[in-house]
mmCIF file of C-alpha atoms and ligand atoms in Angstrom:
data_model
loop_
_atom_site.group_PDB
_atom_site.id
_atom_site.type_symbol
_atom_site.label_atom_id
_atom_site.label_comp_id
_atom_site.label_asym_id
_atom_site.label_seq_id
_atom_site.Cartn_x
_atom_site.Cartn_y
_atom_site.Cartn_z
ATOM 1 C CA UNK A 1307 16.824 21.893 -14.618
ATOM 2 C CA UNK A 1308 14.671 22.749 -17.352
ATOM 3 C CA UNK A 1309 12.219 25.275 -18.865
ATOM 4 C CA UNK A 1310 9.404 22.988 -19.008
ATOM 5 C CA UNK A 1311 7.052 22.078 -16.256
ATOM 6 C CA UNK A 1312 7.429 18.966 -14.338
ATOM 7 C CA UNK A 1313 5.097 16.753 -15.528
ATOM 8 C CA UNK A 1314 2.940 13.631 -14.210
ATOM 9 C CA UNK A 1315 1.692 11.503 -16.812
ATOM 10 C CA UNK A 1316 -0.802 8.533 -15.638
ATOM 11 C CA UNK A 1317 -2.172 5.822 -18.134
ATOM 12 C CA UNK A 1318 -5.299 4.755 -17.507
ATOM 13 C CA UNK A 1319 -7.668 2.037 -19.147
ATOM 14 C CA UNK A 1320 -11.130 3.182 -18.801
ATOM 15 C CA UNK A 1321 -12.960 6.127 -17.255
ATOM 16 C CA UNK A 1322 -12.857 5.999 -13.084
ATOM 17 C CA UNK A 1323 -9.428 4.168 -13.243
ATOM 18 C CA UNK A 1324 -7.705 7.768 -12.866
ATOM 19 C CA UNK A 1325 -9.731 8.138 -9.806
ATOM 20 C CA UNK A 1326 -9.742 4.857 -7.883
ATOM 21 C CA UNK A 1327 -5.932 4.116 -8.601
ATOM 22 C CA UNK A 1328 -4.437 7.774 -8.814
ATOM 23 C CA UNK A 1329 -6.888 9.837 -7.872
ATOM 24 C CA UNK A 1330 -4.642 11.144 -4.822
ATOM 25 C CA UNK A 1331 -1.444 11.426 -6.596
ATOM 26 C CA UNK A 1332 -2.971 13.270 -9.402
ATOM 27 C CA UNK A 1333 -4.759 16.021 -7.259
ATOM 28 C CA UNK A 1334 -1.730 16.087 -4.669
ATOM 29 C CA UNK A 1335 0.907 16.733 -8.122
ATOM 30 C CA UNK A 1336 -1.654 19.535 -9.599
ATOM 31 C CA UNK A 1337 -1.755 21.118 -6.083
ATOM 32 C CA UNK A 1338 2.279 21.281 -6.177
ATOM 33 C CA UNK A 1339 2.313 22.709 -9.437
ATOM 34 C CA UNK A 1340 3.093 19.723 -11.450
ATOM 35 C CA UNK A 1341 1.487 19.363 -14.807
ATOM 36 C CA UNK A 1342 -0.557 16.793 -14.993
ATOM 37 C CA UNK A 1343 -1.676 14.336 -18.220
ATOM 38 C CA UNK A 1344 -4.341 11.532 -18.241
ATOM 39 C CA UNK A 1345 -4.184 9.009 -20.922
ATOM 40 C CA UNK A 1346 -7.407 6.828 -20.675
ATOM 41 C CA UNK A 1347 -7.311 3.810 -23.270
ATOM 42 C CA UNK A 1348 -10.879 2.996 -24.056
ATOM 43 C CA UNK A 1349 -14.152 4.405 -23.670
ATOM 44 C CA UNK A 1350 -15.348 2.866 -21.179
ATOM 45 C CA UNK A 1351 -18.435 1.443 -23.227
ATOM 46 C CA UNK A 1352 -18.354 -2.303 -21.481
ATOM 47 C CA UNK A 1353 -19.994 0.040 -18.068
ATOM 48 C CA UNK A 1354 -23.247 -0.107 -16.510
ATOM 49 C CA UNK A 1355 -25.592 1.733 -18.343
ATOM 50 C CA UNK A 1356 -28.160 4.225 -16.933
ATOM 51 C CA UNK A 1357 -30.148 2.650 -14.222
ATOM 52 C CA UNK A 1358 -27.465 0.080 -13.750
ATOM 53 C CA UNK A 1359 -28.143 -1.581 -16.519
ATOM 54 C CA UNK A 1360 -25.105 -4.302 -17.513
ATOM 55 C CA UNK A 1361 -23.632 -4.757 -20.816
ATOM 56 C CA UNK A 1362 -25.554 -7.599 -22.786
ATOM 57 C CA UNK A 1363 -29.051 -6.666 -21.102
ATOM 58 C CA UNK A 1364 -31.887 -4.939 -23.153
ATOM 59 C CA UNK A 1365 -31.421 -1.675 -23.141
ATOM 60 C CA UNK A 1366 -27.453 -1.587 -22.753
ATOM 61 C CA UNK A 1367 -26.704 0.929 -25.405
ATOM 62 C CA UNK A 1368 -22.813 1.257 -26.044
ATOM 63 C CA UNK A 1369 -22.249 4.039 -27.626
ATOM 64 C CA UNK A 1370 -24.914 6.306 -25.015
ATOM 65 C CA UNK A 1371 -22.792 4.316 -22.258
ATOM 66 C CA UNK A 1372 -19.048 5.601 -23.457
ATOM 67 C CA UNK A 1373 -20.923 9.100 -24.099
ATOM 68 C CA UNK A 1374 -22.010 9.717 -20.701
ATOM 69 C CA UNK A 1375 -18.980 8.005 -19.521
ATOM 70 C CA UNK A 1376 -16.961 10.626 -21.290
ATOM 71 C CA UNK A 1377 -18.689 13.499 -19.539
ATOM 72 C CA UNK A 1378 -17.916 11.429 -16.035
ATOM 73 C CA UNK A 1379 -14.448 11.300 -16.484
ATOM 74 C CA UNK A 1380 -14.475 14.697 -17.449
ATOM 75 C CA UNK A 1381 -16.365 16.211 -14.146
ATOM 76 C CA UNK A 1382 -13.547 13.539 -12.144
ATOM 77 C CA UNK A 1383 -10.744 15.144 -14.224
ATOM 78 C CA UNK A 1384 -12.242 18.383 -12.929
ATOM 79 C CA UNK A 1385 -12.090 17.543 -9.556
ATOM 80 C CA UNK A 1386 -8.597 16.388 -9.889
ATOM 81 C CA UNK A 1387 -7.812 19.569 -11.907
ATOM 82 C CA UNK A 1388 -5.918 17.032 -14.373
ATOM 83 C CA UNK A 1389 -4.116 19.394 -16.502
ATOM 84 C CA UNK A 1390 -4.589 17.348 -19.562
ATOM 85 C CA UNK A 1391 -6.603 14.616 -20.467
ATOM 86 C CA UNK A 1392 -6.083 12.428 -23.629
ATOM 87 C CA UNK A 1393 -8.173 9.471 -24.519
ATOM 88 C CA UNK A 1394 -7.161 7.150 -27.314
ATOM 89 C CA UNK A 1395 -11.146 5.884 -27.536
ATOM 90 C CA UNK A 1396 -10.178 2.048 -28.148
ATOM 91 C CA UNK A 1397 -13.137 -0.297 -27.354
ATOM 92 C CA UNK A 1398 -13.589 -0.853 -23.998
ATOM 93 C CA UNK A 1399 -12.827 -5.261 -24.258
ATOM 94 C CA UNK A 1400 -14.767 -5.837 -21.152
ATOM 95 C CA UNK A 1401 -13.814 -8.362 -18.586
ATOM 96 C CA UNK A 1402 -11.700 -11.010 -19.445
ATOM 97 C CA UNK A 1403 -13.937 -14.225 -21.339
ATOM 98 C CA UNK A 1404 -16.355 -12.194 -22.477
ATOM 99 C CA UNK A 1405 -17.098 -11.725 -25.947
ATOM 100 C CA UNK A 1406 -16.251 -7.861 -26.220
ATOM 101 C CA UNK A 1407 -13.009 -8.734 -25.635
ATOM 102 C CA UNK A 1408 -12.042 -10.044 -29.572
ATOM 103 C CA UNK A 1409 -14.676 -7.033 -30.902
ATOM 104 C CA UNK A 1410 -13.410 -5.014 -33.812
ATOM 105 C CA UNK A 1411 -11.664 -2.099 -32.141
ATOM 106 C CA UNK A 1412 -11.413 -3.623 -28.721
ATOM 107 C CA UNK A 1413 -8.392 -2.499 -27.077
ATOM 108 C CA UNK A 1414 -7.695 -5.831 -26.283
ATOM 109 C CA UNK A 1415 -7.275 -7.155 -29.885
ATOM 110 C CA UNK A 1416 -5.323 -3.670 -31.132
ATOM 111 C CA UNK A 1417 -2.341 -4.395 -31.972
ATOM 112 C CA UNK A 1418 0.533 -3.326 -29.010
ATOM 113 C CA UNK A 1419 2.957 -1.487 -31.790
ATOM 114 C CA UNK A 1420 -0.143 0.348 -33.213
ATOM 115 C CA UNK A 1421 -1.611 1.686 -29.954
ATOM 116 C CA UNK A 1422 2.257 2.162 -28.158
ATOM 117 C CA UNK A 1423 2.686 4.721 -31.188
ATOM 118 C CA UNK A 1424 0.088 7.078 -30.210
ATOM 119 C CA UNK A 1425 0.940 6.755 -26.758
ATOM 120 C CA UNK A 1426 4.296 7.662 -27.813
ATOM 121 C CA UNK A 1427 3.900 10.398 -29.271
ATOM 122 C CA UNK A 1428 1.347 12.035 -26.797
ATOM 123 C CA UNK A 1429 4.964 11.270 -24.337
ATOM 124 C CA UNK A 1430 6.658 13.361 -26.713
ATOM 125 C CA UNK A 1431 4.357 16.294 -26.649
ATOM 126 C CA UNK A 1432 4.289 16.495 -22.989
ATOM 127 C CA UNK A 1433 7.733 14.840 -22.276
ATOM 128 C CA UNK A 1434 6.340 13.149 -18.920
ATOM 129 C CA UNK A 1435 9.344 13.053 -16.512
ATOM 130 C CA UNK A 1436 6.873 10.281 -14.582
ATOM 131 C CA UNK A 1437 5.030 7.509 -15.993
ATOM 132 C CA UNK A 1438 2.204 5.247 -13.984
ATOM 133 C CA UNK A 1439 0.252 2.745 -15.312
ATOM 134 C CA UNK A 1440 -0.282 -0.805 -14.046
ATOM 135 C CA UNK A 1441 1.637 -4.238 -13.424
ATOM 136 C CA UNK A 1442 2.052 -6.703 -16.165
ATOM 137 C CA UNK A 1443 -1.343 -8.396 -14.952
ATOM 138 C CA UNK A 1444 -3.311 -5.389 -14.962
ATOM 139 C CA UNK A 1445 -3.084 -5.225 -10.902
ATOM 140 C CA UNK A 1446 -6.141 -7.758 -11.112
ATOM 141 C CA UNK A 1447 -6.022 -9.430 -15.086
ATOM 142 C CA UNK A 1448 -8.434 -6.955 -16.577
ATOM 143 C CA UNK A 1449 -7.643 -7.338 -20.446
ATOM 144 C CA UNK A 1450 -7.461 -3.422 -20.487
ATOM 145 C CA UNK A 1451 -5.396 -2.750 -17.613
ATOM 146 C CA UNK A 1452 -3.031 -5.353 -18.997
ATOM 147 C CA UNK A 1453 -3.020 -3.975 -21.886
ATOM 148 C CA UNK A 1454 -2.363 -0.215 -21.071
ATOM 149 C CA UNK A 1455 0.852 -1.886 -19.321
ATOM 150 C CA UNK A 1456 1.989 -3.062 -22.680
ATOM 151 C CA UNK A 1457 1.189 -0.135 -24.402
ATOM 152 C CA UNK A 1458 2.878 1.537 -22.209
ATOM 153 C CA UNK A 1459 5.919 -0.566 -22.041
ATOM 154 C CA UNK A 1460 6.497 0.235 -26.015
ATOM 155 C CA UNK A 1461 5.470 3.589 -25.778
ATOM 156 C CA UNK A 1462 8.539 4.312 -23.161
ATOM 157 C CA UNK A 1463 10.805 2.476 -25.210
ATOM 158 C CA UNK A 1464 9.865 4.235 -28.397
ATOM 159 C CA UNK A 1465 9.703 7.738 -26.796
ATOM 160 C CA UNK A 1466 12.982 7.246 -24.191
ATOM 161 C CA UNK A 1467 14.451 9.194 -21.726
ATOM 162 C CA UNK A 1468 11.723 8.609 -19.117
ATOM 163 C CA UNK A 1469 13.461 9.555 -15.905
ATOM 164 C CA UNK A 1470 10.869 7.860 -13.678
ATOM 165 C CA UNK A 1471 8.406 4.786 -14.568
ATOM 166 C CA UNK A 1472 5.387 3.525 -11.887
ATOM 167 C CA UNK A 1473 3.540 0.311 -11.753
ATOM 168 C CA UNK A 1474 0.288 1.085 -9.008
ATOM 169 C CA UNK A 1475 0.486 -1.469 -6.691
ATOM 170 C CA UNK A 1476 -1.482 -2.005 -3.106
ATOM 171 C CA UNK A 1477 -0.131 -3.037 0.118
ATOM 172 C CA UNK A 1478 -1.272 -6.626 1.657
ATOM 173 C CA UNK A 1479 -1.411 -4.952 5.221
ATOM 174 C CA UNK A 1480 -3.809 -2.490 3.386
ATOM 175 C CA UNK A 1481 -5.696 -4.919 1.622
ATOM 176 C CA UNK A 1482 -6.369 -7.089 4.664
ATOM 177 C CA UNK A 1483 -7.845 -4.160 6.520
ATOM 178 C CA UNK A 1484 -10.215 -3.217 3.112
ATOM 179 C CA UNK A 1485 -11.562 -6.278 3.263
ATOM 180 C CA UNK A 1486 -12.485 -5.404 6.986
ATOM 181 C CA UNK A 1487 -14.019 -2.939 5.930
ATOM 182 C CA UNK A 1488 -15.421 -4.024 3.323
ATOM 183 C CA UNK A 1489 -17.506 -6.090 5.727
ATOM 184 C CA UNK A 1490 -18.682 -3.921 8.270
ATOM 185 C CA UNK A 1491 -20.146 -1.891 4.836
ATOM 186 C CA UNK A 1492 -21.224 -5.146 3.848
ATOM 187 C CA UNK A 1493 -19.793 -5.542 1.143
ATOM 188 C CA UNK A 1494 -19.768 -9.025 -0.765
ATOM 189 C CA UNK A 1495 -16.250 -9.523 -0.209
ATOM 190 C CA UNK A 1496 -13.583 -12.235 -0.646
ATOM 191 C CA UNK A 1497 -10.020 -11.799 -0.410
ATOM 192 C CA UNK A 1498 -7.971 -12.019 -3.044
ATOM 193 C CA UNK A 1499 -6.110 -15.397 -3.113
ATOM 194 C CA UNK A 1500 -7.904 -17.372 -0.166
ATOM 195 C CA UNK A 1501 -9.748 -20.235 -0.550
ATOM 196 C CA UNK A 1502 -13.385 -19.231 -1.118
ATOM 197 C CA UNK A 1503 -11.920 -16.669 -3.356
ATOM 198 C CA UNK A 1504 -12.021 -16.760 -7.089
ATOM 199 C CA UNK A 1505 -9.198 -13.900 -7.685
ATOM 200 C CA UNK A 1506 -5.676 -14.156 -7.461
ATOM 201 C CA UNK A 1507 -4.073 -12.502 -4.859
ATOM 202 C CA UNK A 1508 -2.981 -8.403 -5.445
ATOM 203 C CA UNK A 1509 -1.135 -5.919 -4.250
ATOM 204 C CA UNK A 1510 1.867 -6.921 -3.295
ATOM 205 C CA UNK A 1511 3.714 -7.129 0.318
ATOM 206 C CA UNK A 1512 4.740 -4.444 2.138
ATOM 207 C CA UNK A 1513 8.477 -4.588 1.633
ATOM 208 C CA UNK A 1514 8.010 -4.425 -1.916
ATOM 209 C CA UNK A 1515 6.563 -1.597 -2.086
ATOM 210 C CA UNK A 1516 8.896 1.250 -3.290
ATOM 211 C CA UNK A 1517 7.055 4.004 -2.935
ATOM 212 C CA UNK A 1518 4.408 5.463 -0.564
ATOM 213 C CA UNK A 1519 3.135 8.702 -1.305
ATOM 214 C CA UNK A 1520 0.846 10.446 1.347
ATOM 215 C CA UNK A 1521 -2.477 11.681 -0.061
ATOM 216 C CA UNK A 1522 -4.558 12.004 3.031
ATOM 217 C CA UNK A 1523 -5.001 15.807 2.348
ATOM 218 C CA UNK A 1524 -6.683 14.722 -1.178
ATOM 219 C CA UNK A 1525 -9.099 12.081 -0.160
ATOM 220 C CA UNK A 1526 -12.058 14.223 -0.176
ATOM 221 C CA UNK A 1527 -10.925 15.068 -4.090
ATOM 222 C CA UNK A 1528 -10.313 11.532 -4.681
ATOM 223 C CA UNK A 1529 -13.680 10.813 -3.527
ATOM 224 C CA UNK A 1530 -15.579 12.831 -4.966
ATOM 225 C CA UNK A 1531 -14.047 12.255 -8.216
ATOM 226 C CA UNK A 1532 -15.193 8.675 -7.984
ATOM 227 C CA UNK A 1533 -18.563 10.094 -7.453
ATOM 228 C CA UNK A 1534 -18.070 12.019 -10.429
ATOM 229 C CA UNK A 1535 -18.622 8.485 -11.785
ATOM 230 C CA UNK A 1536 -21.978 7.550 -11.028
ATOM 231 C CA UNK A 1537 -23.361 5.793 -13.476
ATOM 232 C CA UNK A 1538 -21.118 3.130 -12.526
ATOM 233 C CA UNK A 1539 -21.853 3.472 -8.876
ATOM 234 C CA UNK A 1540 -22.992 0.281 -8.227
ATOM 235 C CA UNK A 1541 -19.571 -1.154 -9.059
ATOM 236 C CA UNK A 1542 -17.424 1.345 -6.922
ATOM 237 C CA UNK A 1543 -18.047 0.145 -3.426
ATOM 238 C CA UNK A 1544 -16.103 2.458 -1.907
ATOM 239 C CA UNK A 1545 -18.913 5.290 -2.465
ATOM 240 C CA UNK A 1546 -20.736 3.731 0.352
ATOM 241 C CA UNK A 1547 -17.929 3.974 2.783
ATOM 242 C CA UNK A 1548 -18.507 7.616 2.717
ATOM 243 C CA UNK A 1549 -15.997 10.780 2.562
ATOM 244 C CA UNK A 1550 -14.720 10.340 5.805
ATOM 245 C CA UNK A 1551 -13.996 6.681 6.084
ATOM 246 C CA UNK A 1552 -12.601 6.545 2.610
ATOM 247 C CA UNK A 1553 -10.321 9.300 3.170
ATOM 248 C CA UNK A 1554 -9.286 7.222 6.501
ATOM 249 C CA UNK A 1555 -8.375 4.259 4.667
ATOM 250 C CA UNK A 1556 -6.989 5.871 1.614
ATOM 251 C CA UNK A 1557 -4.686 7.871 2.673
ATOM 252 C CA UNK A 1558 -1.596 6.604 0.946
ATOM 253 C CA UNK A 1559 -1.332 5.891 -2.482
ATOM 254 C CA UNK A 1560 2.024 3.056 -3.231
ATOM 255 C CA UNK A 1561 3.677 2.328 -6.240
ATOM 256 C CA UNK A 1562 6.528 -0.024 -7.308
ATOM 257 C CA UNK A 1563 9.440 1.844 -9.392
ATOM 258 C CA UNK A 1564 10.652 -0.202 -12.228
ATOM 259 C CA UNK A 1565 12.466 2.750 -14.035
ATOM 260 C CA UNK A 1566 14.553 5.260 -12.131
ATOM 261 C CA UNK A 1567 17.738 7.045 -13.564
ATOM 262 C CA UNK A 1568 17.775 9.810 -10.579
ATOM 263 C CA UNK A 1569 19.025 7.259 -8.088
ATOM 264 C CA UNK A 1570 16.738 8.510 -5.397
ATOM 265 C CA UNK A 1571 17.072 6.451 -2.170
ATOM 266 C CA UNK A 1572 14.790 3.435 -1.582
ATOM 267 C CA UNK A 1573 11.725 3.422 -0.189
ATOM 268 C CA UNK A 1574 10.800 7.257 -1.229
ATOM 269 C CA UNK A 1575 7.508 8.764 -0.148
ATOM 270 C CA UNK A 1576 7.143 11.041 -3.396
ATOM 271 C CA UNK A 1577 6.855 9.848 -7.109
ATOM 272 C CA UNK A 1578 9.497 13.049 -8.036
ATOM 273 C CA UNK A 1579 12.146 12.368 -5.490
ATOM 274 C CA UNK A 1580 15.172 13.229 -7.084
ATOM 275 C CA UNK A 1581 13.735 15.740 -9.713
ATOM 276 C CA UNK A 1582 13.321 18.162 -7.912
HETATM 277 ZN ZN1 ZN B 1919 -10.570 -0.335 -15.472
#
């Protein structure tokens, strides 16, 4: 093969992204010996602030917001033992309609070319021979998530040679027993693409899912570096599910390959089937 280290790159919009979509894969790849890269797009500044404070209210200072979010996603990178984490510090464009969104330096409003060439060339330092990121709608329409999916788009075609390229994705059987869950926590929750519910529907169904990779031995990781994140604890429900629960119901992380030139048999149960 070759002389450099296999290598996991995941693309990430904000700080506690890396955790709640990849947090498995990433600790599971270190643990093999994989090298493993972060890219997180913005800073995260569009978070809770200390005490739970939202963005707009008094007291909601930006800047103090992406600082301490920094230092969270650096403890969660920590727990992940991410071997390398980049962050290209756009403006965190909040959820989509709000006015952050069209703020100077939002990531939202950066241009694709302009951000797709710094992603590009972090690829060619570390020559990722896997990409993840999310679907073209973000997995659920944040402006950042889609946005890291276009970035990332470019970026692959600018850098090339990209043996293997992810979208995250979730099962519906898995999403249907969440929101079971979700309830019995009681959690204020409406699934995705009913009736009473605002959201379009995610995830996708089973049979389209290409990949399901086995994390259970990394759930207590991928919770606690979630926890790592607690300034915006009031946001990640599944904190309150506690360790062992979570771990229960997280157990698999799935992706949908959209890039593959190692022809490794469909449906695979490891993102580096066929590299090694
Ligand atoms: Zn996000």
């Amino acid at each position: 093969m070759t002389d450099r280290p296999l290598t996991l790159m995941a693309v990430h919009a904000h700080p506690d992204d890396e955790a709640t979509g990849t947090g498995g894969v990433l600790a599971r790849y270190a643990a093999e010996g994989i090298r493993t890269v972060l890219v997180t797009c913005t800073d995260g500044a569009c978070g809770d602030g200390p005490g739970g404070v939202k963005p707009g209210e008094a007291g909601h200072d930006p800047a103090a917001v992406a600082a301490m979010r920094r230092q969270e996603l650096e403890a969660s990178c920590e727990v992940l033992k991410v071997g390398h984490l980049e962050m290209l510090d756009y403006g965190d464009s909040g959820m989509m309609g709000w006015a952050a969104n069209d703020a100077p330096g939002s990531f939202w409003t950066t241009p694709v070319d302009e951000a797709a060439a710094r992603l590009a060339d972090l690829m060619r330092t570390y020559r990722p021979d896997v990409v993840v990121t999310y679907d073209e709608n973000g997995f659920y329409g944040h402006p950042d998530h889609i946005q890291a999916n276009r970035i990332t788009s470019r970026a692959l075609e600018l850098a090339g040679a990209t043996p293997k390229v992810y979208w995250t994705t979730a099962p519906r059987s898995m999403m249907a027993r969440f929101g079971e869950v979700m309830r019995e926590f009681g959690g204020d929750w409406e699934e995705p693409g009913s009736e009473e519910s605002e959201l379009p529907e995610i995830g996708l169904p089973d049979e389209e899912i290409s990949t399901w990779v086995d994390t259970t031995g990394f759930g207590g990781q991928k919770f606690d570096a979630l926890a790592a994140h607690a300034s915006q604890g009031e946001n990640i429900f599944f904190l309150k599910m506690g360790k062992e629960k979570f771990t229960e119901l997280m157990g698999v992380e799935t992706f949908v390959r959209v890039q593959d030139t190692t022809g490794a048999a469909l449906p695979e149960d490891d993102l580096f089937a066929g590299l090694r």
